[in-house]
XYZ file of C-alpha atoms in Angstrom:
607
model
C 116.574 93.242 125.049
C 117.375 90.446 122.644
C 117.252 91.326 118.962
C 114.738 89.595 116.747
C 116.486 86.706 115.039
C 115.580 86.746 111.374
C 117.379 87.303 108.069
C 116.024 90.868 107.823
C 118.115 91.832 110.856
C 120.993 92.252 108.389
C 119.205 95.317 107.100
C 118.430 96.791 110.548
C 119.658 100.245 111.472
C 122.037 100.807 114.379
C 121.461 103.062 117.444
C 123.870 105.730 116.200
C 121.898 106.248 113.002
C 120.751 109.535 114.559
C 121.406 113.224 114.742
C 123.961 114.555 117.223
C 121.399 116.767 118.928
C 119.547 113.658 120.138
C 122.667 112.764 122.130
C 123.137 116.314 123.430
C 119.521 116.485 124.506
C 119.909 113.093 126.185
C 122.771 114.560 128.240
C 120.622 117.547 129.067
C 117.694 115.362 130.265
C 120.062 113.214 132.340
C 121.815 116.186 133.901
C 118.433 117.728 134.785
C 117.310 114.472 136.461
C 114.574 113.886 133.868
C 115.891 110.844 131.960
C 113.184 108.482 133.315
C 110.170 110.828 133.104
C 107.373 109.258 131.075
C 106.876 111.010 127.738
C 104.931 110.476 124.567
C 105.812 111.449 121.004
C 103.745 111.270 117.818
C 105.150 110.672 114.351
C 102.979 112.173 111.566
C 103.085 114.208 108.375
C 101.427 117.517 107.645
C 100.475 117.192 103.983
C 99.885 114.308 101.541
C 102.702 113.781 99.059
C 102.720 114.331 95.270
C 99.697 116.688 95.394
C 97.496 113.730 96.215
C 94.937 113.124 98.934
C 96.291 109.982 100.648
C 99.395 108.233 101.751
C 100.136 104.625 102.700
C 101.718 103.893 106.047
C 104.848 101.776 105.847
C 108.041 101.007 107.782
C 106.472 99.706 110.986
C 108.146 96.329 110.725
C 111.527 98.028 110.371
C 110.731 100.266 113.383
C 109.821 97.304 115.641
C 112.922 95.447 114.601
C 115.013 98.544 115.395
C 113.442 98.949 118.841
C 113.910 95.316 119.775
C 117.562 95.422 118.792
C 118.302 98.857 120.303
C 121.323 98.752 122.565
C 124.448 100.927 122.604
C 127.613 98.854 122.404
C 130.827 99.901 124.132
C 132.132 101.224 120.812
C 128.984 103.333 120.385
C 129.339 104.859 123.843
C 133.027 105.499 123.373
C 132.353 107.334 120.150
C 129.660 109.506 121.819
C 132.167 110.277 124.572
C 134.551 111.547 121.888
C 132.006 114.021 120.403
C 130.433 115.233 123.670
C 132.222 117.749 125.971
C 135.300 116.188 127.609
C 134.049 117.138 131.050
C 130.858 115.082 130.663
C 130.179 113.067 133.825
C 131.244 109.414 133.212
C 128.039 108.333 134.963
C 126.110 109.547 131.924
C 127.903 107.077 129.685
C 127.216 104.286 132.152
C 123.558 105.241 131.904
C 123.759 104.967 128.091
C 125.310 101.528 128.320
C 122.270 100.271 130.212
C 119.674 101.695 127.802
C 117.282 99.573 125.830
C 113.637 99.825 124.775
C 112.217 97.505 127.447
C 110.069 100.378 128.777
C 108.908 101.662 125.398
C 105.318 101.280 124.120
C 104.339 101.780 120.464
C 100.907 102.241 118.926
C 100.786 102.585 115.179
C 98.771 102.311 112.014
C 99.226 98.812 110.535
C 101.455 98.759 107.508
C 99.451 99.304 104.363
C 96.903 101.568 106.113
C 95.596 104.694 104.480
C 97.206 107.641 106.263
C 96.201 111.280 106.281
C 97.765 114.523 107.566
C 98.113 115.030 111.338
C 96.927 111.486 112.172
C 99.809 109.717 113.961
C 101.555 106.968 112.057
C 103.270 106.049 115.309
C 102.758 106.975 118.978
C 105.846 106.227 121.033
C 105.863 106.451 124.814
C 108.438 105.615 127.448
C 111.352 107.222 129.403
C 111.977 110.708 128.057
C 115.649 110.197 127.313
C 115.054 106.919 125.427
C 112.068 108.048 123.291
C 113.951 111.216 122.407
C 116.866 109.145 121.120
C 114.444 107.250 118.898
C 113.272 110.321 116.963
C 115.696 110.364 114.023
C 115.896 106.636 113.317
C 112.116 106.202 113.479
C 111.598 109.142 111.126
C 114.210 107.706 108.785
C 112.568 104.278 108.781
C 108.961 105.520 108.343
C 109.237 108.592 106.085
C 110.963 107.076 103.043
C 109.107 103.738 103.298
C 105.733 105.501 103.378
C 106.763 107.828 100.528
C 107.841 104.914 98.356
C 104.648 102.946 99.067
C 102.565 105.988 98.202
C 104.513 106.666 95.022
C 104.064 103.008 94.001
C 100.338 103.353 94.690
C 100.109 106.320 92.337
C 101.998 104.464 89.615
C 99.727 101.462 90.032
C 96.629 103.600 89.812
C 97.927 105.068 86.560
C 98.868 101.694 85.138
C 95.573 100.067 86.006
C 94.924 96.452 87.068
C 96.170 94.577 84.029
C 99.743 95.765 83.502
C 102.573 94.122 85.419
C 104.831 96.701 87.102
C 108.424 95.833 87.909
C 110.693 97.956 90.092
C 114.147 98.203 88.531
C 115.664 101.138 90.385
C 118.430 99.685 92.547
C 121.193 101.190 90.396
C 119.500 104.601 90.602
C 118.667 104.501 94.358
C 120.205 106.650 97.044
C 122.622 104.034 98.352
C 122.148 100.390 99.310
C 119.735 101.094 102.159
C 117.588 103.297 99.952
C 117.622 100.610 97.259
C 116.481 97.878 99.629
C 113.777 100.091 101.149
C 112.510 101.108 97.675
C 112.378 97.535 96.434
C 110.541 96.387 99.561
C 107.930 99.158 99.815
C 107.225 99.540 96.119
C 106.026 95.956 96.391
C 103.873 96.728 99.414
C 100.346 97.331 98.385
C 98.737 94.355 96.700
C 98.207 92.441 93.521
C 97.071 94.061 90.341
C 94.363 91.463 89.789
C 90.848 92.018 91.080
C 89.277 89.999 93.877
C 85.714 89.906 95.106
C 84.678 91.392 98.429
C 85.119 88.830 101.161
C 88.440 87.690 99.684
C 90.332 89.144 102.626
C 90.454 85.792 104.424
C 94.190 85.524 103.789
C 94.789 88.475 106.125
C 95.246 88.303 109.868
C 91.896 88.890 111.586
C 93.130 92.231 112.979
C 93.712 93.559 109.452
C 90.353 92.594 107.984
C 88.334 95.772 107.387
C 84.760 96.020 106.354
C 84.509 95.625 102.578
C 81.525 95.415 100.301
C 82.879 96.662 96.984
C 84.958 94.951 94.325
C 88.643 95.598 94.822
C 90.459 98.041 92.629
C 94.121 97.641 91.629
C 96.473 97.212 94.527
C 98.998 100.028 94.849
C 102.073 97.788 94.747
C 104.459 96.669 92.067
C 104.501 93.022 91.072
C 108.180 92.402 91.650
C 111.704 93.803 91.685
C 115.100 93.232 90.148
C 116.745 93.573 93.577
C 118.036 90.163 94.639
C 118.676 91.269 98.251
C 115.032 92.329 98.545
C 114.096 88.843 97.454
C 116.420 87.185 99.929
C 115.626 89.373 102.951
C 112.064 90.497 102.341
C 110.536 87.841 100.068
C 109.876 90.250 97.189
C 109.326 88.356 93.910
C 112.230 88.779 91.552
C 112.312 89.419 87.806
C 115.185 89.914 85.345
C 116.564 88.575 82.133
C 119.415 90.143 80.205
C 121.024 93.471 79.349
C 122.446 94.926 76.180
C 125.987 94.012 77.430
C 125.067 90.327 77.138
C 124.012 90.848 73.530
C 126.955 92.994 72.470
C 129.438 90.544 74.086
C 128.682 88.060 71.281
C 130.145 88.494 67.787
C 128.523 85.536 66.125
C 131.700 83.501 65.835
C 131.215 81.749 69.190
C 130.473 78.032 69.189
C 128.262 76.807 72.096
C 130.010 73.970 73.960
C 126.713 72.062 73.824
C 124.182 73.384 71.306
C 121.924 70.349 71.764
C 118.511 70.738 73.388
C 115.993 67.989 74.264
C 112.282 68.369 73.542
C 110.300 69.915 76.355
C 107.720 67.202 77.026
C 108.934 64.013 75.355
C 111.994 61.778 75.480
C 112.768 62.404 71.830
C 116.283 63.001 70.413
C 118.143 66.155 71.277
C 118.327 68.782 68.555
C 121.042 71.266 67.576
C 119.296 74.507 68.483
C 121.783 76.683 66.608
C 121.126 74.850 63.359
C 117.380 74.993 63.825
C 117.502 78.718 64.479
C 119.397 79.268 61.221
C 116.798 77.160 59.380
C 113.919 79.158 60.857
C 115.652 82.463 60.064
C 115.186 81.919 56.352
C 111.421 81.660 56.656
C 111.167 84.591 59.112
C 113.209 86.914 56.906
C 111.222 85.933 53.872
C 107.980 86.632 55.727
C 109.243 90.035 56.958
C 110.768 91.024 53.592
C 114.326 91.097 54.944
C 117.596 89.737 53.583
C 118.833 86.823 55.608
C 122.126 88.702 56.199
C 120.441 91.727 57.791
C 119.840 90.428 61.302
C 123.009 90.775 63.474
C 124.881 87.473 63.863
C 126.191 88.375 67.294
C 122.697 89.236 68.554
C 121.385 85.900 67.238
C 124.226 84.056 68.974
C 123.403 85.824 72.185
C 119.756 84.841 71.908
C 120.671 81.193 71.204
C 123.021 81.125 74.214
C 120.295 82.524 76.458
C 117.699 80.133 75.088
C 120.025 77.152 75.818
C 120.369 78.394 79.359
C 116.681 79.206 79.784
C 114.615 77.203 77.308
C 111.503 77.481 79.513
C 111.916 81.243 80.029
C 113.438 82.717 76.892
C 112.984 86.454 76.503
C 114.656 88.652 73.888
C 115.950 92.219 74.269
C 115.251 93.598 70.801
C 116.775 97.092 70.593
C 120.514 96.519 70.824
C 120.992 97.140 67.112
C 117.702 97.534 65.224
C 114.357 96.337 66.483
C 112.721 95.698 63.096
C 115.720 94.614 61.056
C 117.630 92.599 63.615
C 116.207 92.094 67.097
C 112.753 91.022 65.977
C 113.718 88.543 63.274
C 116.463 87.050 65.470
C 114.009 86.648 68.334
C 111.382 85.060 66.133
C 113.870 82.551 64.683
C 114.876 81.440 68.199
C 111.286 81.450 69.478
C 110.069 79.295 66.567
C 112.982 76.875 66.930
C 112.107 76.497 70.631
C 108.445 76.174 69.713
C 108.962 73.149 67.521
C 110.584 71.482 70.533
C 107.598 72.277 72.731
C 108.966 75.317 74.509
C 107.255 78.722 74.569
C 109.200 81.976 74.655
C 107.898 84.224 77.428
C 108.330 87.581 75.696
C 110.418 90.507 74.527
C 111.685 93.734 76.028
C 112.142 97.199 74.521
C 114.377 99.803 76.111
C 114.459 102.701 73.690
C 112.413 104.564 71.100
C 108.690 105.079 71.034
C 107.724 102.177 73.225
C 103.956 102.395 72.626
C 104.253 102.461 68.831
C 106.876 99.752 68.664
C 104.818 97.498 70.898
C 101.835 97.876 68.575
C 103.913 97.111 65.537
C 105.561 94.100 67.142
C 102.240 92.707 68.277
C 101.045 92.924 64.656
C 104.098 90.970 63.529
C 103.520 88.337 66.214
C 99.974 87.829 64.973
C 100.976 87.371 61.320
C 103.934 85.144 62.183
C 101.757 83.112 64.545
C 99.263 82.479 61.750
C 101.891 81.913 59.050
C 103.877 79.303 61.021
C 100.928 77.903 63.000
C 102.278 78.809 66.443
C 99.160 80.292 68.064
C 100.775 81.003 71.432
C 103.195 83.443 69.762
C 100.603 86.198 69.157
C 99.960 86.681 72.861
C 103.452 86.558 74.398
C 104.419 89.373 76.743
C 105.825 92.709 75.592
C 107.832 94.414 78.332
C 109.170 97.985 78.132
C 111.522 100.145 80.160
C 113.453 103.412 79.652
C 113.107 106.139 82.265
C 109.289 105.840 82.428
C 107.605 108.600 84.414
C 103.901 109.181 85.267
C 103.156 110.799 81.915
C 104.736 108.032 79.866
C 103.161 105.369 82.088
C 99.721 106.837 81.403
C 100.449 106.671 77.671
C 101.602 103.056 77.869
C 98.536 102.106 79.894
C 95.988 103.657 77.555
C 93.336 101.515 75.879
C 94.721 99.722 72.857
C 98.239 99.518 74.211
C 99.945 96.241 73.523
C 102.394 96.624 76.423
C 102.069 93.955 79.126
C 104.954 94.629 81.533
C 106.459 97.985 82.495
C 109.756 98.330 84.289
C 110.269 101.527 86.244
C 113.490 102.528 88.041
C 114.450 106.133 88.673
C 110.881 107.439 88.907
C 109.859 105.018 91.606
C 112.925 104.918 93.846
C 113.819 108.643 93.785
C 110.230 109.997 93.976
C 111.164 112.998 91.774
C 107.812 114.781 92.270
C 108.460 114.956 96.042
C 111.661 113.483 97.437
C 110.526 113.601 101.104
C 107.276 112.947 102.947
C 108.200 115.492 105.616
C 107.274 113.374 108.633
C 107.816 114.972 112.085
C 108.137 113.497 115.573
C 106.635 115.772 118.171
C 106.410 115.655 121.963
C 102.719 115.666 123.088
C 103.027 114.866 126.803
C 105.544 114.576 129.638
C 104.642 113.131 133.034
C 101.032 112.992 131.951
C 100.925 116.734 131.189
C 100.151 117.875 127.596
C 102.891 119.654 125.624
C 102.408 121.730 122.481
C 104.491 123.594 119.994
C 103.237 126.992 118.931
C 106.088 128.592 116.936
C 105.923 131.533 114.539
C 104.702 129.284 111.758
C 101.080 128.132 112.103
C 101.823 125.111 109.899
C 104.149 123.795 112.616
C 101.745 124.018 115.550
C 100.995 120.698 117.230
C 97.963 119.237 119.005
C 98.867 118.490 122.627
C 98.018 115.487 124.775
C 97.807 111.743 124.342
C 95.237 111.011 121.644
C 93.208 108.252 120.076
C 92.293 108.132 116.351
C 89.233 106.706 114.694
C 87.953 106.301 111.155
C 84.259 107.105 110.716
C 82.439 105.005 108.119
C 79.327 105.646 106.084
C 76.868 103.134 104.738
C 78.487 100.183 102.918
C 81.767 100.897 104.706
C 82.575 104.090 102.814
C 85.123 106.390 104.506
C 83.735 109.654 105.902
C 86.614 111.175 107.873
C 89.278 110.477 110.510
C 88.823 111.852 113.973
C 91.325 112.642 116.760
C 90.310 112.923 120.410
C 91.824 112.708 123.843
C 92.811 109.137 124.690
C 90.807 109.106 127.911
C 87.563 110.075 126.175
C 85.004 107.332 125.394
C 85.423 106.187 121.805
C 82.788 107.203 119.245
C 80.074 104.668 118.598
C 78.281 103.659 115.417
C 74.963 105.427 115.151
C 75.984 108.011 117.752
C 75.697 111.653 116.720
C 79.162 113.248 116.988
C 80.220 116.840 116.848
C 83.509 117.095 114.917
C 85.701 120.059 113.965
C 87.184 119.231 110.548
C 90.735 120.395 109.889
C 90.593 123.805 108.191
C 86.899 124.352 108.913
C 85.441 127.553 110.433
C 82.942 125.638 112.494
C 82.118 122.192 113.773
C 79.856 119.752 111.986
C 77.644 116.900 113.145
C 78.255 113.336 111.890
C 76.366 110.103 112.583
C 78.686 107.302 111.386
C 77.378 103.911 110.392
C 80.631 102.370 111.633
C 83.747 103.285 113.594
C 87.235 101.805 113.299
C 90.047 102.483 115.775
C 93.186 103.341 113.769
C 96.102 102.917 116.172
C 96.947 99.384 117.270
C 99.130 98.412 120.198
C 102.153 96.661 118.722
C 104.802 96.981 121.457
C 104.051 97.316 125.186
C 106.873 97.799 127.678
C 109.271 96.434 125.085
C 107.289 93.278 124.344
C 105.699 92.514 121.002
C 101.941 92.306 121.575
C 101.041 90.396 118.440
C 102.965 88.979 115.476
C 103.737 91.554 112.864
C 102.097 90.903 109.504
C 104.390 89.613 106.792
C 105.169 91.793 103.817
C 102.735 89.736 101.765
C 99.971 90.274 104.346
C 100.681 94.027 104.508
C 100.606 94.132 100.716
C 97.171 92.535 100.705
C 95.988 94.897 103.451
C 97.213 97.908 101.434
C 95.170 96.713 98.503
C 92.057 96.455 100.677
C 92.760 99.859 102.233
C 93.038 101.668 98.915
C 89.961 99.926 97.526
C 87.853 101.630 100.202
C 88.905 105.159 99.222
C 86.527 106.998 96.888
C 87.563 107.755 93.297
C 87.459 111.478 94.151
C 90.180 111.000 96.788
C 92.234 108.749 94.515
C 92.433 111.237 91.682
C 96.061 112.002 90.959
C 95.429 115.614 89.947
C 93.199 117.947 91.974
C 91.779 115.266 94.220
C 89.075 115.915 96.787
C 90.760 116.290 100.187
C 89.976 113.658 102.788
C 88.776 115.240 106.035
C 90.574 114.888 109.340
C 88.976 116.459 112.393
C 88.951 116.599 116.163
C 86.154 116.061 118.627
C 85.502 119.266 120.633
C 85.996 118.700 124.319
C 86.408 121.341 127.078
C 89.196 119.266 128.644
C 91.275 118.950 125.474
C 94.625 120.129 126.850
C 92.737 122.233 129.420
C 92.571 119.618 132.140
C 93.914 119.914 135.713
C 97.482 119.320 134.548
C 97.488 122.461 132.348
C 97.294 126.024 133.700
C 94.118 127.981 133.062
C 94.030 129.793 129.766
C 94.421 133.602 129.778
C 91.251 135.359 130.839
C 91.344 137.471 127.707
C 90.394 134.408 125.661
C 86.696 133.922 125.021
C 85.306 130.458 125.808
C 84.996 129.720 122.080
C 88.598 130.698 121.512
C 89.707 128.601 124.502
C 88.218 125.605 122.675
C 89.000 126.470 119.092
C 92.649 127.173 119.879
C 93.073 123.464 120.414
C 90.808 121.847 117.870
C 90.100 124.102 114.958
C 91.259 125.324 111.647
C 94.083 124.921 109.250
C 96.088 123.620 110.766
C 95.145 123.521 114.468
C 94.741 126.943 116.038
C 95.606 128.901 112.901
C 92.732 131.384 113.106
C 93.330 132.097 116.755
C 97.050 132.639 116.256
C 96.497 135.002 113.339
C 93.736 136.979 115.075
C 95.804 138.105 118.054
C 99.530 137.203 118.359
C 99.514 138.643 121.887
C 97.072 135.977 122.968
C 99.328 133.463 121.249
C 102.203 134.451 123.510
C 100.008 134.607 126.577
C 98.673 131.100 125.946
C 102.129 129.807 125.221
C 103.294 131.159 128.584
C 100.379 129.514 130.291
C 101.275 126.160 128.771
C 104.928 126.578 129.549
C 105.937 126.331 125.892
C 107.349 129.825 125.501
């Protein structure tokens, strides 16, 4: 299958980005004559990250790109031959050379969807050997992307709609791939500004959900410092200068061309260095400082940067002393630019008490603005950075804060509260027959059979719960009374939804893309819409209300003609509850009688 031709292909994973046991199982399937049996796997997570009640699905675009490019080269096959037993039949390696994903079908949540435990993010079906080989790379592509998107959503919810959030974590990321993924999916999620309901017209029709409420802050960041993310993924870029630029200047440097023309008129060019020195006298007098106190090298650095970026001058104030050097030097340059018709864009702080300093600096901006009749100066942007975590972010976002832009690095790209989403990829059917995993750990039990997933809606489009059912069952209908067994519940409940949304879309069928994948910008907008529909109780960052996921009771759920009859010792209620009930699926039944657990496992062929 031909690989998708786009710049992002440079970031695509290769077929050997996998665990060795995928190759050893592939050999086992092939040797058993089962390589082409039709199988279905589901990729999902068991618990929401960070102690929250939601996640955002991400990574689909990367998965589809990987599938469309999947092909083992001669060098790949030769390497596998070197790590598998030397007596492996050469015909197996010829089989590997011919592999691609032309028989693979993928259903998935659209990127930016709300995702909840046990609901598949991806359903992957195709030849058993091939879809087994896809396990590790798909987990790698989805798990971290979804974790980053969810972490960014939390940070955006803390920051609120007005603060600009910038991702600056490339240098702290777990390698280049981790850095690119973090920069991409921290941006996924939406704008921080509010839009009225009905403003979803910029989305593809397939991604336009029912909305009646005003949108809340999107869960994404506003941009990134990562240039490669800008080139490959279209993420907006932001960045100015570091302390090294400031400290590289001593103050003795002479700009080769210190002259700057006015911004909006053909007037004579002006020596910016001389004008800065002239303005410094007035600034220092206003601030009660001696004119010798501000650092000469810092001032030279600011002048050099202003000459390079007169329309976008920003000062980094804390290289030496914010109040006695950085601030007066910045003001002198900003005022010199101002008289030429340019407006400085802001300042950045990278140390100390960021909240207090921002308040003090804003006060200075207001008095200087009034004193020198430069009204724009009082409202210029104040940006902060310096290992900002959730606690500090909440402090910077509080009412009365004068901070406008917040740069976060380590605490967005490394997800310190939970470094892994814990996604799993589980076999649910082979040859049309359901398969389940029981294990000794109830948390790891799986729900067998090919399934469909739906989101039940209340009045005004509010979210009620997500429901899983067998794929062949008729879908639930709006206004229809449904009996649903919520995850973790002791008994079923009855629901009459006002609306029903299918969750899993068909993206790839027999290796062919069924519809264009949304762009990152479209997925970002969709994520904003998705999160806006979730109730405040479910969006709480601490002790949120848990969103319900359930299953529709059905006597054929994994008990159809393709599955042996359950042990006679099981009551009819247990025969049903063992497949659809409590926390997680089948927990009560497993705990009540382990002997029946083993008997049922034997009947299903899983023990």
